[in-house]
Amino acid sequence: MLQIAAIREHKEAFITALKKRNLDAAPLIEKAITTDEQRRSLQTQLDETLAESNKLSKEIGSLFQSGKKEEANQLKGKTGELKQRSKTLSDQLQQTVDTLQEILYTIPNIPQDTVPAGNSDEDNEVVAEHGILPSLPDGAAPHWELAKTYDIIDFELGNKITGAGFPVYKRQGARLQRALINYFLDKNTEAGYEEMQVPLLVNEASGYGTGQLPDKEGQMYHVGNDDLYLIPTAEVPITNIYRGDLLEQKELPIAMTGYTPCFRREAGSYGADVRGLNRLHQFDKVEILRIEHPDKSDGALDAMVVHVKNILEELELPYRILRLCGGDLGFTSTLTYDFEVYSAAQKKWLEVSSVSNFKTFQANRLKLRFRNGDNGTELAHTLNGSALALPRIMAAILENYQKENHIDIPKALIPYCGFDRIEN
RNA sequence: GGAGAAGUGGCAGAGUGGUCGAAUGCACUGGUCUUGAAAACCAGCGAGGGUCACACCUCCAGGGGUUCGAAUCCCUUCUUCUCCGCCA
């Protein structure tokens, strides 16, 4: 959520920047500003009314104490009208505040200057490409076939137990999953990210804090009885650790990592793109998050990109990095880099990480601030990225490393797996 | 799940209807002293709205109510603690 004070101050610049998202924000911004003016005017009127009635109350108090009951009772009569007025004003104020809030919820974050214009993922800018695309022999199998051949992932079984998109990992497949999780967590903690293990169900306030609510309500599984949501990403519980906090400047930066299963309803997506591991309702992901001083967040984003890069290179998976264009940029982000690995049998690039700088957008909803040493408080910047999402890494490993009668395990993972190949 | 108790500033902890945004201690920040540090002493020290700056307004777990006036009384939700039950 953008700050209304910033909108007021940078109105034109914001409208221009939001055009990159192919959004004509002018009407929304105008409405936000006029609603805010209304809000402030109502607030002032209410304050004055309350001030008057506070004053009267004090007078009544001292009259009672000095035994002037008659005069006190006379004054009491006057307070009734003030009370009525302040009730009306505060109702109006509340309504205006709610309206303003609703408007602000619908305005996406301001893209940074470097974000390219564009409408869809086709306009994303490839900023780096690394590794040689493996050329597999004819008859190379996509991972869903390999999964069956070596009996390491069972999609039908998941169907039986739960439904589509909930695979069962078996034998060496299960072990490889666990190896990847541990490997990623180790890489992240080595880089200074503190490991957290967090709840997989969150309350409504947490959903609002990181921006999944109200925009993406339909994306999350909702547990009605207890009004809780299954997390779509570890970003939600981990970022919300700091919801409402006022940090000391010296506590920054904060860097955290966590592994969680992620649950996404992905309503209405079927077809070739979602075969096998490409898109699931439940999947594993290791996330990295940072809370930064505003002056440092740009550098922090770069550092996160380098970190993810290093992991992919160690796994020897060919990848490319995309800078998302305005049309593809997430609602809450100012700048996002996507990592895609090449899945050789599908001959497709698969997104395995998304690294974003949200600047104050989340912090404003979270009320996550720090003392800036200048006698003031300031919103912190939040960033997060996947390091990394498992299923598509798994898919790429299986496909790219397949040999005639087995699948090799990337060197870096062998100590974690305890075996160097998958075979029957 | 049942019975009881409690939720106050970064922490501890006073405050049971008016002068309380809140004593006191610790922590923290600045200063004096010191070669430096510690100790001691002095001063400052919650947040949000609003204002050029003041004024002013709001916040004592959340929500609602009683009252001219609520941290204080009532209702309700949540959380914590103690005891009991259940249980990985």
Short mmCIF file of C-alpha atoms (C1' of nucleotides) in Angstrom, two decimals:
data_model
loop_
_atom_site.label_atom_id
_atom_site.label_comp_id
_atom_site.label_asym_id
_atom_site.label_seq_id
_atom_site.Cartn_x
_atom_site.Cartn_y
_atom_site.Cartn_z
CA MET A 1 0.00 0.00 0.00
CA LEU A 2 1.33 3.39 -0.99
CA GLN A 3 1.50 6.16 1.57
CA ILE A 4 -1.03 8.89 1.05
CA ALA A 5 1.53 11.55 1.94
CA ALA A 6 3.81 10.28 -0.83
CA ILE A 7 0.92 10.25 -3.28
CA ARG A 8 0.11 13.83 -2.44
CA GLU A 9 3.70 14.87 -2.90
CA HIS A 10 4.59 12.95 -6.07
CA LYS A 11 1.23 12.80 -7.74
CA GLU A 12 2.37 13.38 -11.32
CA ALA A 13 5.48 11.22 -11.05
CA PHE A 14 3.40 8.35 -9.70
CA ILE A 15 0.85 8.58 -12.47
CA THR A 16 3.65 8.56 -15.05
CA ALA A 17 5.42 5.60 -13.43
CA LEU A 18 2.21 3.59 -13.17
CA LYS A 19 1.66 3.96 -16.93
CA LYS A 20 4.41 1.35 -17.22
CA ARG A 21 1.96 -1.08 -15.75
CA ASN A 22 -0.44 -0.10 -18.49
CA LEU A 23 -2.57 1.50 -15.84
CA ASP A 24 -4.13 4.91 -16.03
CA ALA A 25 -3.91 5.67 -12.35
CA ALA A 26 -4.92 9.32 -12.60
CA PRO A 27 -8.56 8.83 -11.56
CA LEU A 28 -7.58 6.61 -8.62
CA ILE A 29 -4.89 8.98 -7.46
CA GLU A 30 -7.23 11.97 -7.73
CA LYS A 31 -9.86 10.15 -5.75
CA ALA A 32 -7.35 9.19 -3.09
CA ILE A 33 -6.24 12.78 -2.72
CA THR A 34 -9.72 14.24 -2.46
CA THR A 35 -10.78 11.53 -0.04
CA ASP A 36 -7.74 12.30 2.05
CA GLU A 37 -8.62 15.99 2.07
CA GLN A 38 -12.07 15.06 3.27
CA ARG A 39 -10.54 12.86 5.91
CA ARG A 40 -8.33 15.60 7.25
CA SER A 41 -11.13 18.12 7.31
CA LEU A 42 -13.39 15.73 9.23
CA GLN A 43 -10.55 14.92 11.58
CA THR A 44 -10.05 18.59 12.36
CA GLN A 45 -13.74 19.15 13.01
CA LEU A 46 -13.90 16.12 15.24
CA ASP A 47 -10.81 17.18 17.14
CA GLU A 48 -12.31 20.59 17.80
CA THR A 49 -15.54 19.11 19.04
CA LEU A 50 -13.74 16.72 21.32
CA ALA A 51 -11.49 19.48 22.61
CA GLU A 52 -14.53 21.50 23.56
CA SER A 53 -16.21 18.64 25.30
CA ASN A 54 -13.01 17.69 27.13
CA LYS A 55 -12.81 21.23 28.40
CA LEU A 56 -16.40 21.17 29.61
CA SER A 57 -15.89 17.88 31.37
CA LYS A 58 -12.96 19.29 33.25
CA GLU A 59 -14.96 22.31 34.29
CA ILE A 60 -17.79 20.12 35.50
CA GLY A 61 -15.31 18.09 37.45
CA SER A 62 -13.85 21.05 39.27
CA LEU A 63 -17.32 22.52 39.91
CA PHE A 64 -18.40 19.28 41.57
CA GLN A 65 -15.29 19.26 43.66
CA SER A 66 -15.86 22.76 44.90
CA GLY A 67 -19.45 21.83 45.68
CA LYS A 68 -21.13 23.94 43.02
CA LYS A 69 -23.59 21.27 42.05
CA GLU A 70 -26.12 23.58 40.42
CA GLU A 71 -23.67 25.09 37.97
CA ALA A 72 -22.24 21.70 37.17
CA ASN A 73 -25.61 20.29 36.26
CA GLN A 74 -26.25 23.26 34.03
CA LEU A 75 -23.09 22.58 32.08
CA LYS A 76 -24.03 18.95 31.68
CA GLY A 77 -26.85 19.98 29.43
CA LYS A 78 -24.43 21.53 27.00
CA THR A 79 -22.40 18.37 26.57
CA GLY A 80 -25.25 16.42 25.04
CA GLU A 81 -25.17 18.33 21.82
CA LEU A 82 -21.40 18.06 21.56
CA LYS A 83 -21.63 14.36 22.10
CA GLN A 84 -24.14 14.00 19.32
CA ARG A 85 -21.97 16.02 16.99
CA SER A 86 -18.81 14.11 17.72
CA LYS A 87 -20.62 10.83 17.21
CA THR A 88 -21.78 11.95 13.77
CA LEU A 89 -18.35 13.26 12.87
CA SER A 90 -16.52 10.19 13.98
CA ASP A 91 -18.88 7.95 12.01
CA GLN A 92 -18.26 10.06 8.93
CA LEU A 93 -14.54 10.03 9.59
CA GLN A 94 -14.47 6.26 9.94
CA GLN A 95 -16.34 5.90 6.68
CA THR A 96 -13.90 8.22 4.91
CA VAL A 97 -10.90 6.41 6.35
CA ASP A 98 -12.34 3.11 5.13
CA THR A 99 -12.98 4.50 1.68
CA LEU A 100 -9.46 5.87 1.48
CA GLN A 101 -8.09 2.52 2.57
CA GLU A 102 -10.08 0.72 -0.11
CA ILE A 103 -8.78 3.07 -2.77
CA LEU A 104 -5.20 2.67 -1.60
CA TYR A 105 -5.54 -1.10 -1.64
CA THR A 106 -6.27 -0.96 -5.36
CA ILE A 107 -3.20 1.08 -6.36
CA PRO A 108 -0.17 -1.10 -7.18
CA ASN A 109 3.40 -0.26 -6.28
CA ILE A 110 5.46 2.22 -8.29
CA PRO A 111 7.83 0.50 -10.76
CA GLN A 112 11.45 1.62 -10.61
CA ASP A 113 13.02 3.52 -13.48
CA THR A 114 14.84 0.43 -14.73
CA VAL A 115 11.61 -1.54 -15.18
CA PRO A 116 11.04 -1.92 -18.92
CA ALA A 117 7.68 -1.04 -20.41
CA GLY A 118 5.67 -3.93 -21.76
CA ASN A 119 2.42 -5.83 -21.61
CA SER A 120 3.20 -9.44 -20.85
CA ASP A 121 5.92 -11.93 -20.05
CA GLU A 122 7.02 -11.67 -23.66
CA ASP A 123 8.29 -8.17 -22.96
CA ASN A 124 10.46 -9.14 -20.02
CA GLU A 125 14.07 -8.21 -20.48
CA VAL A 126 16.70 -10.96 -20.42
CA VAL A 127 19.54 -9.44 -18.43
CA ALA A 128 21.75 -12.51 -18.11
CA GLU A 129 22.05 -16.01 -19.44
CA HIS A 130 24.38 -18.64 -18.12
CA GLY A 131 25.30 -22.23 -18.96
CA ILE A 132 25.06 -24.35 -22.04
CA LEU A 133 21.67 -25.68 -22.99
CA PRO A 134 22.06 -29.46 -22.89
CA SER A 135 21.20 -31.28 -26.06
CA LEU A 136 19.60 -34.53 -25.12
CA PRO A 137 19.53 -37.60 -27.32
CA ASP A 138 16.34 -38.45 -29.17
CA GLY A 139 13.86 -40.12 -26.95
CA ALA A 140 14.80 -38.04 -23.95
CA ALA A 141 11.88 -38.10 -21.57
CA PRO A 142 10.11 -35.25 -19.82
CA HIS A 143 10.30 -35.44 -16.05
CA TRP A 144 6.80 -36.85 -15.59
CA GLU A 145 7.83 -39.89 -17.57
CA LEU A 146 11.13 -40.18 -15.74
CA ALA A 147 9.23 -39.96 -12.48
CA LYS A 148 7.30 -43.03 -13.49
CA THR A 149 10.23 -44.94 -14.96
CA TYR A 150 12.25 -44.65 -11.78
CA ASP A 151 9.21 -44.65 -9.49
CA ILE A 152 10.23 -41.50 -7.65
CA ILE A 153 7.16 -39.26 -7.97
CA ASP A 154 3.61 -40.59 -8.12
CA PHE A 155 1.00 -38.19 -9.40
CA GLU A 156 -1.85 -40.72 -9.47
CA LEU A 157 -1.32 -41.55 -5.85
CA GLY A 158 -1.61 -37.88 -4.97
CA ASN A 159 -4.82 -37.81 -6.95
CA LYS A 160 -6.19 -40.60 -4.89
CA ILE A 161 -5.26 -39.12 -1.56
CA THR A 162 -6.06 -35.50 -2.26
CA GLY A 163 -6.51 -34.45 -5.88
CA ALA A 164 -4.61 -33.14 -8.86
CA GLY A 165 -1.54 -31.11 -8.03
CA PHE A 166 -0.60 -32.96 -4.85
CA PRO A 167 2.14 -35.39 -5.89
CA VAL A 168 3.62 -38.09 -3.70
CA TYR A 169 7.42 -38.21 -3.73
CA LYS A 170 8.80 -41.70 -3.26
CA ARG A 171 12.07 -43.40 -2.52
CA GLN A 172 14.98 -41.56 -4.13
CA GLY A 173 12.57 -38.81 -5.18
CA ALA A 174 11.60 -38.15 -1.58
CA ARG A 175 15.23 -38.20 -0.57
CA LEU A 176 16.18 -35.77 -3.32
CA GLN A 177 13.45 -33.39 -2.15
CA ARG A 178 14.82 -33.47 1.36
CA ALA A 179 18.35 -33.04 0.06
CA LEU A 180 17.37 -29.95 -1.91
CA ILE A 181 15.66 -28.40 1.10
CA ASN A 182 18.69 -28.93 3.31
CA TYR A 183 21.08 -27.81 0.62
CA PHE A 184 19.19 -24.56 0.01
CA LEU A 185 18.85 -23.83 3.71
CA ASP A 186 22.57 -24.40 4.21
CA LYS A 187 23.49 -22.11 1.35
CA ASN A 188 21.21 -19.42 2.71
CA THR A 189 22.38 -19.62 6.30
CA GLU A 190 25.99 -19.56 5.11
CA ALA A 191 25.14 -16.31 3.36
CA GLY A 192 23.88 -14.83 6.62
CA TYR A 193 20.17 -15.56 6.45
CA GLU A 194 18.78 -16.71 9.78
CA GLU A 195 16.69 -19.83 9.56
CA MET A 196 13.09 -19.66 10.72
CA GLN A 197 10.47 -22.35 11.00
CA VAL A 198 7.05 -20.77 10.89
CA PRO A 199 3.35 -21.65 10.96
CA LEU A 200 1.79 -22.86 7.73
CA LEU A 201 -1.55 -21.32 8.59
CA VAL A 202 -1.90 -17.60 9.04
CA ASN A 203 -4.65 -15.28 10.21
CA GLU A 204 -6.33 -12.57 8.22
CA ALA A 205 -4.12 -9.77 9.56
CA SER A 206 -1.02 -11.52 8.26
CA GLY A 207 -2.63 -11.97 4.85
CA TYR A 208 -3.27 -8.23 4.69
CA GLY A 209 0.21 -7.46 5.99
CA THR A 210 2.03 -8.88 3.01
CA GLY A 211 -0.63 -8.02 0.46
CA GLN A 212 -2.22 -11.39 -0.34
CA LEU A 213 -5.45 -9.98 1.00
CA PRO A 214 -7.62 -8.52 -0.26
CA ASP A 215 -6.21 -8.81 -3.79
CA LYS A 216 -5.58 -12.54 -4.02
CA GLU A 217 -8.18 -14.03 -1.76
CA GLY A 218 -9.09 -16.73 -4.28
CA GLN A 219 -5.49 -17.88 -4.55
CA MET A 220 -5.29 -19.12 -0.96
CA TYR A 221 -6.88 -22.12 0.70
CA HIS A 222 -9.13 -20.91 3.48
CA VAL A 223 -9.91 -22.93 6.58
CA GLY A 224 -13.39 -21.72 7.33
CA ASN A 225 -13.93 -23.08 10.80
CA ASP A 226 -11.02 -21.18 12.23
CA ASP A 227 -10.80 -18.42 9.64
CA LEU A 228 -7.18 -19.18 8.78
CA TYR A 229 -5.37 -19.33 5.47
CA LEU A 230 -2.87 -21.90 4.24
CA ILE A 231 0.22 -19.99 3.22
CA PRO A 232 0.90 -19.55 -0.50
CA THR A 233 4.54 -18.75 0.32
CA ALA A 234 6.79 -18.49 3.38
CA GLU A 235 6.93 -14.78 2.66
CA VAL A 236 3.65 -14.37 4.51
CA PRO A 237 4.48 -15.81 7.94
CA ILE A 238 8.15 -14.79 7.89
CA THR A 239 7.55 -11.18 6.93
CA ASN A 240 4.74 -10.96 9.45
CA ILE A 241 7.17 -11.81 12.23
CA TYR A 242 7.91 -8.09 12.15
CA ARG A 243 4.38 -6.79 11.63
CA GLY A 244 3.78 -3.72 13.75
CA ASP A 245 7.35 -3.54 14.99
CA LEU A 246 9.43 -0.46 15.56
CA LEU A 247 13.06 -1.43 15.10
CA GLU A 248 16.25 0.32 16.10
CA GLN A 249 18.31 1.34 13.11
CA LYS A 250 21.18 -0.82 14.29
CA GLU A 251 18.98 -3.91 14.04
CA LEU A 252 18.94 -3.51 10.26
CA PRO A 253 19.44 -5.31 8.00
CA ILE A 254 17.47 -8.37 9.02
CA ALA A 255 17.95 -11.42 6.83
CA MET A 256 15.86 -14.56 7.23
CA THR A 257 15.31 -17.80 5.42
CA GLY A 258 12.77 -20.55 5.84
CA TYR A 259 11.54 -23.70 4.26
CA THR A 260 7.80 -24.29 3.98
CA PRO A 261 5.37 -26.15 1.85
CA CYS A 262 3.31 -23.66 -0.15
CA PHE A 263 -0.35 -24.03 -1.01
CA ARG A 264 -1.94 -22.42 -4.03
CA ARG A 265 -5.36 -22.94 -5.45
CA GLU A 266 -4.21 -21.73 -8.90
CA ALA A 267 -7.86 -21.54 -9.85
CA GLY A 268 -8.62 -22.27 -13.46
CA SER A 269 -5.24 -23.32 -14.80
CA TYR A 270 -5.10 -26.56 -16.74
CA GLY A 271 -3.28 -27.88 -19.76
CA ALA A 272 0.24 -28.47 -20.98
CA ASP A 273 1.78 -25.76 -18.82
CA VAL A 274 0.76 -27.50 -15.66
CA ARG A 275 1.89 -31.02 -16.46
CA GLY A 276 3.98 -32.94 -14.00
CA LEU A 277 5.76 -30.69 -11.58
CA ASN A 278 5.31 -27.52 -13.59
CA ARG A 279 2.48 -26.21 -11.45
CA LEU A 280 1.19 -27.72 -8.25
CA HIS A 281 -1.29 -26.97 -5.51
CA GLN A 282 1.24 -27.97 -2.90
CA PHE A 283 4.96 -27.51 -3.39
CA ASP A 284 8.08 -26.91 -1.38
CA LYS A 285 10.01 -23.71 -1.38
CA VAL A 286 12.88 -22.15 0.52
CA GLU A 287 12.53 -18.41 0.77
CA ILE A 288 14.94 -15.60 1.64
CA LEU A 289 13.78 -12.29 3.08
CA ARG A 290 15.40 -9.04 4.03
CA ILE A 291 14.33 -5.98 5.96
CA GLU A 292 16.55 -3.09 4.96
CA HIS A 293 17.28 0.55 5.51
CA PRO A 294 15.79 2.48 2.55
CA ASP A 295 19.24 3.54 1.39
CA LYS A 296 20.38 -0.05 1.22
CA SER A 297 17.54 -1.93 -0.42
CA ASP A 298 18.69 -1.55 -4.02
CA GLY A 299 22.06 -3.03 -3.16
CA ALA A 300 20.38 -5.77 -1.16
CA LEU A 301 18.31 -6.79 -4.17
CA ASP A 302 21.46 -7.11 -6.26
CA ALA A 303 23.08 -9.20 -3.55
CA MET A 304 20.09 -11.52 -3.47
CA VAL A 305 20.26 -11.97 -7.23
CA VAL A 306 23.93 -12.89 -6.99
CA HIS A 307 23.15 -15.34 -4.21
CA VAL A 308 20.51 -17.19 -6.24
CA LYS A 309 22.81 -17.15 -9.24
CA ASN A 310 25.55 -18.86 -7.27
CA ILE A 311 23.24 -21.66 -6.21
CA LEU A 312 22.07 -22.36 -9.75
CA GLU A 313 25.64 -22.37 -10.98
CA GLU A 314 26.65 -24.79 -8.30
CA LEU A 315 23.81 -27.06 -9.39
CA GLU A 316 25.08 -26.62 -12.96
CA LEU A 317 21.68 -25.78 -14.31
CA PRO A 318 21.50 -23.43 -17.28
CA TYR A 319 19.52 -20.37 -16.33
CA ARG A 320 18.61 -16.90 -17.42
CA ILE A 321 17.60 -13.85 -15.48
CA LEU A 322 14.70 -11.67 -16.52
CA ARG A 323 13.88 -8.19 -15.44
CA LEU A 324 10.11 -8.15 -15.38
CA CYS A 325 8.39 -5.56 -17.49
CA GLY A 326 5.72 -3.24 -16.13
CA GLY A 327 2.89 -5.42 -17.38
CA ASP A 328 4.23 -8.55 -15.71
CA LEU A 329 5.44 -6.97 -12.48
CA GLY A 330 3.66 -8.13 -9.33
CA PHE A 331 1.21 -5.80 -7.64
CA THR A 332 3.41 -5.14 -4.61
CA SER A 333 6.82 -4.97 -6.29
CA THR A 334 8.94 -2.07 -7.55
CA LEU A 335 11.46 -4.27 -9.33
CA THR A 336 11.54 -8.02 -9.83
CA TYR A 337 14.09 -10.39 -11.28
CA ASP A 338 12.85 -13.81 -12.30
CA PHE A 339 15.17 -16.77 -12.61
CA GLU A 340 14.34 -19.44 -15.12
CA VAL A 341 16.12 -22.74 -15.57
CA TYR A 342 16.12 -24.63 -18.82
CA SER A 343 14.30 -27.89 -18.71
CA ALA A 344 15.88 -29.74 -21.59
CA ALA A 345 13.34 -32.41 -22.42
CA GLN A 346 10.40 -30.03 -22.33
CA LYS A 347 12.60 -27.52 -24.13
CA LYS A 348 11.16 -24.87 -21.87
CA TRP A 349 12.33 -22.21 -19.48
CA LEU A 350 10.80 -22.72 -16.05
CA GLU A 351 10.56 -20.03 -13.41
CA VAL A 352 12.32 -21.14 -10.23
CA SER A 353 12.85 -17.90 -8.39
CA SER A 354 11.45 -14.44 -8.20
CA VAL A 355 13.39 -11.79 -6.32
CA SER A 356 11.70 -8.50 -5.53
CA ASN A 357 12.15 -5.20 -3.78
CA PHE A 358 8.88 -3.96 -2.29
CA LYS A 359 10.39 -0.81 -0.80
CA THR A 360 7.84 0.58 1.69
CA PHE A 361 4.77 -0.98 0.06
CA GLN A 362 4.53 -3.95 2.41
CA ALA A 363 6.07 -2.11 5.35
CA ASN A 364 3.28 0.44 5.17
CA ARG A 365 0.65 -2.24 5.53
CA LEU A 366 2.71 -4.04 8.13
CA LYS A 367 3.51 -0.86 10.04
CA LEU A 368 7.10 -2.02 10.05
CA ARG A 369 9.26 0.97 10.98
CA PHE A 370 12.62 1.84 12.40
CA ARG A 371 13.97 4.77 14.37
CA ASN A 372 16.06 6.71 11.89
CA GLY A 373 18.33 8.23 14.49
CA ASP A 374 16.95 11.62 13.64
CA ASN A 375 14.28 11.56 16.29
CA GLY A 376 11.88 10.18 13.75
CA THR A 377 10.43 6.90 12.59
CA GLU A 378 10.49 5.69 9.05
CA LEU A 379 9.11 2.74 7.13
CA ALA A 380 11.65 0.03 6.42
CA HIS A 381 12.07 -1.65 3.05
CA THR A 382 11.22 -5.32 2.59
CA LEU A 383 12.56 -7.70 -0.03
CA ASN A 384 12.15 -11.36 -0.72
CA GLY A 385 13.06 -14.06 -3.13
CA SER A 386 12.93 -17.78 -3.61
CA ALA A 387 16.15 -19.64 -2.93
CA LEU A 388 14.69 -21.75 -4.32
CA ALA A 389 11.37 -23.30 -5.36
CA LEU A 390 11.75 -27.07 -5.51
CA PRO A 391 9.50 -28.65 -8.11
CA ARG A 392 10.88 -27.03 -11.22
CA ILE A 393 14.44 -27.44 -10.01
CA MET A 394 13.58 -31.09 -9.55
CA ALA A 395 12.10 -31.20 -13.05
CA ALA A 396 15.18 -29.61 -14.57
CA ILE A 397 17.56 -31.89 -12.71
CA LEU A 398 15.67 -34.99 -13.75
CA GLU A 399 15.47 -33.94 -17.38
CA ASN A 400 18.89 -32.39 -17.84
CA TYR A 401 20.82 -35.03 -15.96
CA GLN A 402 19.11 -38.05 -17.49
CA LYS A 403 21.29 -40.73 -18.99
CA GLU A 404 20.33 -43.92 -20.75
CA ASN A 405 19.69 -46.04 -17.68
CA HIS A 406 19.92 -43.64 -14.79
CA ILE A 407 19.79 -40.02 -13.73
CA ASP A 408 22.87 -38.32 -12.32
CA ILE A 409 22.71 -36.24 -9.18
CA PRO A 410 24.41 -32.81 -9.36
CA LYS A 411 27.73 -32.92 -7.52
CA ALA A 412 26.71 -30.38 -4.93
CA LEU A 413 23.76 -32.54 -3.90
CA ILE A 414 25.48 -35.89 -3.59
CA PRO A 415 26.52 -35.38 0.04
CA TYR A 416 22.93 -34.41 0.83
CA CYS A 417 21.39 -37.33 -1.03
CA GLY A 418 23.77 -40.03 -0.01
CA PHE A 419 23.69 -41.42 -3.56
CA ASP A 420 25.07 -40.16 -6.86
CA ARG A 421 22.48 -41.45 -9.25
CA ILE A 422 18.85 -42.42 -9.48
CA GLU A 423 18.32 -45.84 -10.95
CA ASN A 424 16.04 -48.80 -10.79
"C1'" G B 1 -12.43 -28.95 26.31
"C1'" G B 2 -13.74 -27.42 31.95
"C1'" A B 3 -12.65 -24.05 36.38
"C1'" G B 4 -10.04 -19.79 38.13
"C1'" A B 5 -6.60 -15.41 37.57
"C1'" A B 6 -4.46 -11.77 34.55
"C1'" G B 7 -3.32 -8.46 30.11
"C1'" U B 8 -0.48 -0.76 31.45
"C1'" G B 9 5.37 2.47 27.68
"C1'" G B 10 11.75 -1.56 25.23
"C1'" C B 11 11.48 -4.45 30.10
"C1'" A B 12 9.84 -4.64 35.25
"C1'" G B 13 5.94 -2.41 37.71
"C1'" A B 14 2.39 1.50 40.31
"C1'" G B 15 -2.22 3.36 39.27
"C1'" U B 16 -10.04 1.15 41.03
"C1'" G B 17 -14.08 7.31 38.07
"C1'" G B 18 -11.74 13.76 37.13
"C1'" U B 19 -5.54 17.35 37.99
"C1'" C B 20 -3.14 10.12 34.11
"C1'" G B 21 -0.28 9.56 28.17
"C1'" A B 22 0.24 7.51 32.83
"C1'" A B 23 4.60 7.19 39.32
"C1'" U B 24 9.08 4.54 40.17
"C1'" G B 25 13.20 1.37 38.73
"C1'" C B 26 16.07 -0.73 34.76
"C1'" A B 27 17.52 -0.06 29.76
"C1'" C B 28 18.55 3.75 26.16
"C1'" U B 29 20.35 8.93 24.36
"C1'" G B 30 22.98 13.61 25.35
"C1'" G B 31 25.96 16.29 28.91
"C1'" U B 32 29.29 17.14 33.44
"C1'" C B 33 33.48 14.71 35.67
"C1'" U B 34 37.80 11.36 33.80
"C1'" U B 35 43.91 10.32 29.97
"C1'" G B 36 39.88 6.71 28.66
"C1'" A B 37 36.09 3.68 30.68
"C1'" A B 38 33.09 2.65 34.93
"C1'" A B 39 30.65 4.99 38.97
"C1'" A B 40 28.21 9.43 40.40
"C1'" C B 41 25.42 13.66 39.01
"C1'" C B 42 22.24 16.65 35.44
"C1'" A B 43 18.91 16.45 31.32
"C1'" G B 44 16.05 13.82 27.76
"C1'" C B 45 13.43 9.52 26.53
"C1'" G B 46 6.16 5.71 23.63
"C1'" A B 47 3.32 5.95 19.05
"C1'" G B 48 -0.23 7.89 15.45
"C1'" G B 49 -3.15 12.08 13.38
"C1'" G B 50 -2.83 17.35 12.76
"C1'" U B 51 0.14 22.18 12.20
"C1'" C B 52 5.08 26.17 8.74
"C1'" A B 53 5.63 25.55 13.98
"C1'" C B 54 2.55 25.48 18.24
"C1'" A B 55 -2.25 24.39 19.83
"C1'" C B 56 -5.28 20.38 19.66
"C1'" C B 57 -7.02 15.11 19.04
"C1'" U B 58 -6.41 9.63 19.57
"C1'" C B 59 -4.16 5.20 21.73
"C1'" C B 60 -3.33 1.58 28.81
"C1'" A B 61 -4.65 -6.43 24.49
"C1'" G B 62 -9.05 -5.83 20.28
"C1'" G B 63 -14.26 -4.35 19.78
"C1'" G B 64 -18.73 -2.37 22.06
"C1'" G B 65 -21.29 0.06 26.26
"C1'" U B 66 -22.34 3.13 30.99
"C1'" U B 67 -20.95 8.36 32.46
"C1'" C B 68 -20.58 15.39 31.85
"C1'" G B 69 -15.84 12.56 32.44
"C1'" A B 70 -12.99 5.62 31.84
"C1'" A B 71 -6.38 2.67 32.22
"C1'" U B 72 -10.06 2.39 36.33
"C1'" C B 73 -17.18 0.24 35.95
"C1'" C B 74 -20.18 -3.29 32.50
"C1'" C B 75 -20.47 -6.68 28.03
"C1'" U B 76 -17.73 -9.34 24.39
"C1'" U B 77 -13.50 -11.38 21.56
"C1'" C B 78 -8.46 -12.68 21.72
"C1'" U B 79 -4.06 -13.94 24.36
"C1'" U B 80 -1.21 -15.53 28.66
"C1'" C B 81 -0.77 -18.04 33.42
"C1'" U B 82 -2.52 -21.87 37.27
"C1'" C B 83 -5.36 -26.34 38.12
"C1'" C B 84 -8.16 -30.43 35.74
"C1'" G B 85 -9.18 -33.31 31.25
"C1'" C B 86 -7.28 -35.05 26.47
"C1'" C B 87 -2.94 -35.90 23.65
"C1'" A B 88 2.00 -36.30 19.42
#
